[in-house]
Short mmCIF file of C-alpha atoms and ligand atoms in Angstrom, two decimals:
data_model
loop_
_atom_site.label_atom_id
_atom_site.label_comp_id
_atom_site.label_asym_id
_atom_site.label_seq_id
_atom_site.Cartn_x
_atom_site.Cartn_y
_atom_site.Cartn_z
CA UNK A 1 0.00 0.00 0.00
CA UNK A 2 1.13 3.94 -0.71
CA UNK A 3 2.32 5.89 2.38
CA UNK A 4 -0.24 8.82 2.52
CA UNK A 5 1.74 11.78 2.78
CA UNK A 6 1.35 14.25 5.40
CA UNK A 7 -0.29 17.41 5.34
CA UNK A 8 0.93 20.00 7.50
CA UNK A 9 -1.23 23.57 7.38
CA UNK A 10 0.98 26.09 8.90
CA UNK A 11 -0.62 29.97 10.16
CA UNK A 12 2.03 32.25 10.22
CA UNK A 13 1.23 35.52 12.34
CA UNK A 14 0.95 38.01 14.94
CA UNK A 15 -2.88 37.09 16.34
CA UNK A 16 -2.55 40.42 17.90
CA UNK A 17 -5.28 39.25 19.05
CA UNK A 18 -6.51 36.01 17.18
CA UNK A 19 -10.40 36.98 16.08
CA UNK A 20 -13.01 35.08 13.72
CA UNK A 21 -11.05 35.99 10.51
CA UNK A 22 -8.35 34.14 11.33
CA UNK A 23 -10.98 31.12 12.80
CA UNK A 24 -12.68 31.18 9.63
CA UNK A 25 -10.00 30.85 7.22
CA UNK A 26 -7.85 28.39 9.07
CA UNK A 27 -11.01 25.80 9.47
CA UNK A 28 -11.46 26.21 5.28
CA UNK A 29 -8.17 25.70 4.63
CA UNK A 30 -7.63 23.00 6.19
CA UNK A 31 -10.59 21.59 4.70
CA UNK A 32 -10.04 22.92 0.89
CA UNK A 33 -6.57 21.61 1.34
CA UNK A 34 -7.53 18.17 2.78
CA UNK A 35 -5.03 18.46 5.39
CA UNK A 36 -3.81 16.18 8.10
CA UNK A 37 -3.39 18.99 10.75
CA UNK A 38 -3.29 22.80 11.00
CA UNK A 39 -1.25 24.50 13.48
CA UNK A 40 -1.03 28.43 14.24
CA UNK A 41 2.31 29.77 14.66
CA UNK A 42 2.48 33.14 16.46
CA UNK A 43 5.64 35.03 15.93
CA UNK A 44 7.51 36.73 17.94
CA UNK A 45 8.12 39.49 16.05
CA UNK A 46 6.85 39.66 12.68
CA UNK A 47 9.96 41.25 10.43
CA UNK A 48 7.56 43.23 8.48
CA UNK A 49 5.65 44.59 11.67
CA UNK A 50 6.11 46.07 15.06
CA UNK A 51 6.81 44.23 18.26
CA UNK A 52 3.11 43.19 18.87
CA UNK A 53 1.11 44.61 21.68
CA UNK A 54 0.07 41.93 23.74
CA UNK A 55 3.13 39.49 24.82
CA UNK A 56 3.74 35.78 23.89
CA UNK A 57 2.33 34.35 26.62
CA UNK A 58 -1.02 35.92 26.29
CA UNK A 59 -1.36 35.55 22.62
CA UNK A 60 -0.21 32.04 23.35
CA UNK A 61 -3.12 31.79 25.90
CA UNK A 62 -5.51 33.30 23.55
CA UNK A 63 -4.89 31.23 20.51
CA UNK A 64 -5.21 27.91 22.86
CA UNK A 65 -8.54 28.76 24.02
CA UNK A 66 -9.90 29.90 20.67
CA UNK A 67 -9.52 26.52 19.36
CA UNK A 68 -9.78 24.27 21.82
CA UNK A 69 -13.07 22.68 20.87
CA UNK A 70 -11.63 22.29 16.96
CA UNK A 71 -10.73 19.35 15.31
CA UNK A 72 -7.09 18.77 13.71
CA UNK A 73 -6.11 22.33 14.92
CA UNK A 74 -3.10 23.18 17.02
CA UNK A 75 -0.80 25.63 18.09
CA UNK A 76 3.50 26.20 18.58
CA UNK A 77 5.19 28.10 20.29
CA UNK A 78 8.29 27.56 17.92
CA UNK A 79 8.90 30.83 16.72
CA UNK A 80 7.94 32.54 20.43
CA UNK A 81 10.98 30.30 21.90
CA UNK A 82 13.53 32.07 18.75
CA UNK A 83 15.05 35.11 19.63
CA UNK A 84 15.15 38.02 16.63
CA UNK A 85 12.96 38.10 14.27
CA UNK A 86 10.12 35.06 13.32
CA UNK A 87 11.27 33.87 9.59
CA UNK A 88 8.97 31.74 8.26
CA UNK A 89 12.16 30.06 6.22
CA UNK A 90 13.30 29.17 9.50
CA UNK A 91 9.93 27.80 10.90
CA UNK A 92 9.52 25.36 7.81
CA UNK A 93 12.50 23.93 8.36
CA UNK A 94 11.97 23.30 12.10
CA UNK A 95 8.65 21.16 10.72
CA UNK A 96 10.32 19.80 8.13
CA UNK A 97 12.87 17.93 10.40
CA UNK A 98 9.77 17.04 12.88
CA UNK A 99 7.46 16.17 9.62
CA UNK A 100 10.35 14.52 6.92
CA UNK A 101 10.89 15.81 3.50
CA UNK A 102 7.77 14.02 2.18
CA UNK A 103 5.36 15.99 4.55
CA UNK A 104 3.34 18.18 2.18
CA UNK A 105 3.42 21.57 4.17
CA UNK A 106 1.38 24.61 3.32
CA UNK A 107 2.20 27.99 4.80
CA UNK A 108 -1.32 30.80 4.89
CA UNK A 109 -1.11 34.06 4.05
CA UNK A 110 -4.27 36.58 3.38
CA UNK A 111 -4.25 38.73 -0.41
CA UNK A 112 -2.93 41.44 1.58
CA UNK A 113 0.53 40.05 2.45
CA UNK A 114 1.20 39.26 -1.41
CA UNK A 115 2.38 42.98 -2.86
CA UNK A 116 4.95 42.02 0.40
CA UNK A 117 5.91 38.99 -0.63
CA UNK A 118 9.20 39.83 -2.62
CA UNK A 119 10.61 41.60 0.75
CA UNK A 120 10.30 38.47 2.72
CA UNK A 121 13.69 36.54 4.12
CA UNK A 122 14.77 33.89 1.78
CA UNK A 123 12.01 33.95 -0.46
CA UNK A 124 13.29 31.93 -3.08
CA UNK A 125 14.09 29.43 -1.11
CA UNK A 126 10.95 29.75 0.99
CA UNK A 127 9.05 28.92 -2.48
CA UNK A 128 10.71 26.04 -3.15
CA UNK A 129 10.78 24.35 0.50
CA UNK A 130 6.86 24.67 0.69
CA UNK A 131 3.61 25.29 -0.66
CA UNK A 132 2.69 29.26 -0.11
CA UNK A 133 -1.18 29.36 -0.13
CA UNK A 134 -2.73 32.76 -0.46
CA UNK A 135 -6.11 33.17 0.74
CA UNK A 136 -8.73 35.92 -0.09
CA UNK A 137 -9.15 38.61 2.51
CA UNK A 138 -12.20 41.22 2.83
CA UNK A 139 -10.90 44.88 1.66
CA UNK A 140 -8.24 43.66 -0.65
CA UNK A 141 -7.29 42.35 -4.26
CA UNK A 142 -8.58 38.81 -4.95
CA UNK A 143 -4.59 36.71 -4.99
CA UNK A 144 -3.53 37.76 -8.50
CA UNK A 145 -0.16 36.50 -8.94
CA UNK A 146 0.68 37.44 -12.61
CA UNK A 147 2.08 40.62 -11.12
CA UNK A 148 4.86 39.01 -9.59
CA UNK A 149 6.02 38.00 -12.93
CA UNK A 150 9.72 39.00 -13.17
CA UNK A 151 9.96 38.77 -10.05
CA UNK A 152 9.47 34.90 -9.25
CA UNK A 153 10.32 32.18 -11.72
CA UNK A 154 7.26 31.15 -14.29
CA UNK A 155 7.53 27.96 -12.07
CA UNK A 156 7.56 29.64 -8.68
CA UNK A 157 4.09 31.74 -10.03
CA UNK A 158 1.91 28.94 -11.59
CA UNK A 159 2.80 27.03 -7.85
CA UNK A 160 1.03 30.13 -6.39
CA UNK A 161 -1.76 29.97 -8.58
CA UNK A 162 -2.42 26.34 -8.16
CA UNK A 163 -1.94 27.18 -4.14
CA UNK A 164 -4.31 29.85 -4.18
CA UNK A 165 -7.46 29.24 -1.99
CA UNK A 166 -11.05 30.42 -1.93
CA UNK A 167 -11.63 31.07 1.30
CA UNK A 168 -14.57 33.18 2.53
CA UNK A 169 -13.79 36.88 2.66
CA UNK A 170 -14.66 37.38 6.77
CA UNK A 171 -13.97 41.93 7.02
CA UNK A 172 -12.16 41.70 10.66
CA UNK A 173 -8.69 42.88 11.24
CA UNK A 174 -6.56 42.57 14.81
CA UNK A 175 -5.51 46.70 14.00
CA UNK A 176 -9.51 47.17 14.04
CA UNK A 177 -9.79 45.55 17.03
CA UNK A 178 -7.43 46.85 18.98
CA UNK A 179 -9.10 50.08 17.39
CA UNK A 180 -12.19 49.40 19.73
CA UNK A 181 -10.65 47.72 22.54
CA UNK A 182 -8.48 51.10 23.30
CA UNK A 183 -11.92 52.81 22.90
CA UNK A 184 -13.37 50.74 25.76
CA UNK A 185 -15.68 48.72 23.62
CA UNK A 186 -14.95 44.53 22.84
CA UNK A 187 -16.46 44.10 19.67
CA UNK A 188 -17.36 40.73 20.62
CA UNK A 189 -19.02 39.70 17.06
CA UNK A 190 -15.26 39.52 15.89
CA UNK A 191 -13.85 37.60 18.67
CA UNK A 192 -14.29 33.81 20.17
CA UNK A 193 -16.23 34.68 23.76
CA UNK A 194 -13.21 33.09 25.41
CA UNK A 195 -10.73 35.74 24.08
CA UNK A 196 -13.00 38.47 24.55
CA UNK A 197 -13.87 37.54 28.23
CA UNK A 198 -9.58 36.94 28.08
CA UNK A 199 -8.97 40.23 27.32
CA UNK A 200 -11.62 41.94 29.63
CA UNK A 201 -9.83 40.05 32.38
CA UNK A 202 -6.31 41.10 31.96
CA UNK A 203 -6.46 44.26 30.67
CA UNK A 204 -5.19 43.93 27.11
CA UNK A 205 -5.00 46.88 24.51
CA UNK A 206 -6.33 49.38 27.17
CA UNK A 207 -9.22 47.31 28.19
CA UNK A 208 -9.89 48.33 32.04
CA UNK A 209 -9.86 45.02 34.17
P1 LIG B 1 -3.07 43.31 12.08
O1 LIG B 1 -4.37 44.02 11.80
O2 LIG B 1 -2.50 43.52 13.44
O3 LIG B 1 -2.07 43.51 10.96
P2 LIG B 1 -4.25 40.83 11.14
O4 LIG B 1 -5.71 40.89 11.45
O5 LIG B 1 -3.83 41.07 9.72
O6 LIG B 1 -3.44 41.76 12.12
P3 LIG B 1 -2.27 38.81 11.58
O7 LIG B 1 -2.06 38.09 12.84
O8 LIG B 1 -1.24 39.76 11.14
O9 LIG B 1 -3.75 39.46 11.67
O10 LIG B 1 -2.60 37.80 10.42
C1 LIG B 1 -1.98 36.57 10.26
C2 LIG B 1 -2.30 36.09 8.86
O11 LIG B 1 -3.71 35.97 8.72
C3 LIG B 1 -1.85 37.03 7.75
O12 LIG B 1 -1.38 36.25 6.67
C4 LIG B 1 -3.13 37.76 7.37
O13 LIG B 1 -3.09 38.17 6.03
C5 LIG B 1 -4.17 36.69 7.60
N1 LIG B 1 -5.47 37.23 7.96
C6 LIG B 1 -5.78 37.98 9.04
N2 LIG B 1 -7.07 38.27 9.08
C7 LIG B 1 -7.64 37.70 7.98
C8 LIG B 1 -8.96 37.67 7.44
N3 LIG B 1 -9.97 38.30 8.02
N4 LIG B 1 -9.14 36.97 6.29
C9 LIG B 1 -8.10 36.34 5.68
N5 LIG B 1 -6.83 36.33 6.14
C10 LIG B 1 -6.59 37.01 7.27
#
């Protein structure tokens, strides 16, 4: 009989704090992708953002209870244990030696990190040592990757395309949030109750406790 191969879905990002967006996609993806597992990797520092507002432990804390009633869907603290910034170069290979070079592993990113893409650490290599799946997010451009021609091998771009997925466009942002939160009101239609009442009881992003 054929080994089944593996298929890692990894989250890359701040989840500053995690909300519904982020619930939403993941829980397609990992369906539209027929994967084995999907785990959320918060970084410590993003390279193409700020030192995020709440701390490692709390997003940590955050992401855990968000989806602890969900199926196949996990969290690591891999990049929060690195010091400098999070690459995501760095975090594939970390599951690649847990996973083995046959693991099929998919790394998420929403239609607005794309323009970005060319900046990031390593890309090339990046490209080449996973699948980058770009998923649609509410506000921006549908993934459109002949625009990266030039930029990325013809190979590198029809990969994109064929890793592209349709996820539902879900209009929340963490910068929104926070947005309200500093304003004294928990917009709790964007947020699991669990990180909302979270929140309210330690006094993230200017929240009173
Ligand atoms: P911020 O507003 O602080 O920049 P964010 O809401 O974009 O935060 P991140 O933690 O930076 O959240 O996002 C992690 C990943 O999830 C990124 O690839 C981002 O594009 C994607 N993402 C975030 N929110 C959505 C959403 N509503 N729909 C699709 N993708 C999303």
């Amino acid at each position: 009989m054929m080994k089944e191969i593996t298929r890692i879905i990894l989250f890359g990002g701040t989840f500053d704090p995690i909300h519904r967006g982020h619930l939403g996609v993941a829980q397609h993806a990992l369906h539209a992708l027929r994967g084995d597992r999907l785990v959320f990797v918060p970084a410590r520092q993003s390279p193409h953002k700020r030192m995020p507002h709440a701390g490692g432990d709390d997003r940590m804390a955050m992401i855990l209870c968000a989806i602890r009633e969900l199926e196949n869907i996990f969290v690591s603290d891999c990049e929060l244990q690195r010091s400098g910034p999070s690459y995501t170069i760095e975090t594939i290979r970390h599951f690649r030696r847990q996973w083995g070079e046959d693991a099929a592993i998919y790394w998420l990113i929403g239609a607005d990190q794309l323009a970005d893409l060319p900046k990031w650490y390593r890309i090339d290599e990046l490209l080449q040592s996973c699948h980058l799946s770009t998923m649609v997010r509410a506000g921006y451009a549908a993934p459109e990757m002949d625009s990266l021609g030039g930029i990325f091998s013809e190979q590198a771009i029809e990969q994109l395309k064929r890793d592209t997925i349709d996820t539902p466009a879900i209009p929340v942002s963490s910068t929104h949030i926070r947005a309200e939160l500093a304003q004294g009101r928990i917009p709790k239609e964007q947020l699991p109750p669990c990180v909302a009442d979270y929140i309210a009881a330690h006094g993230l992003y200017g929240v009173r406790p």
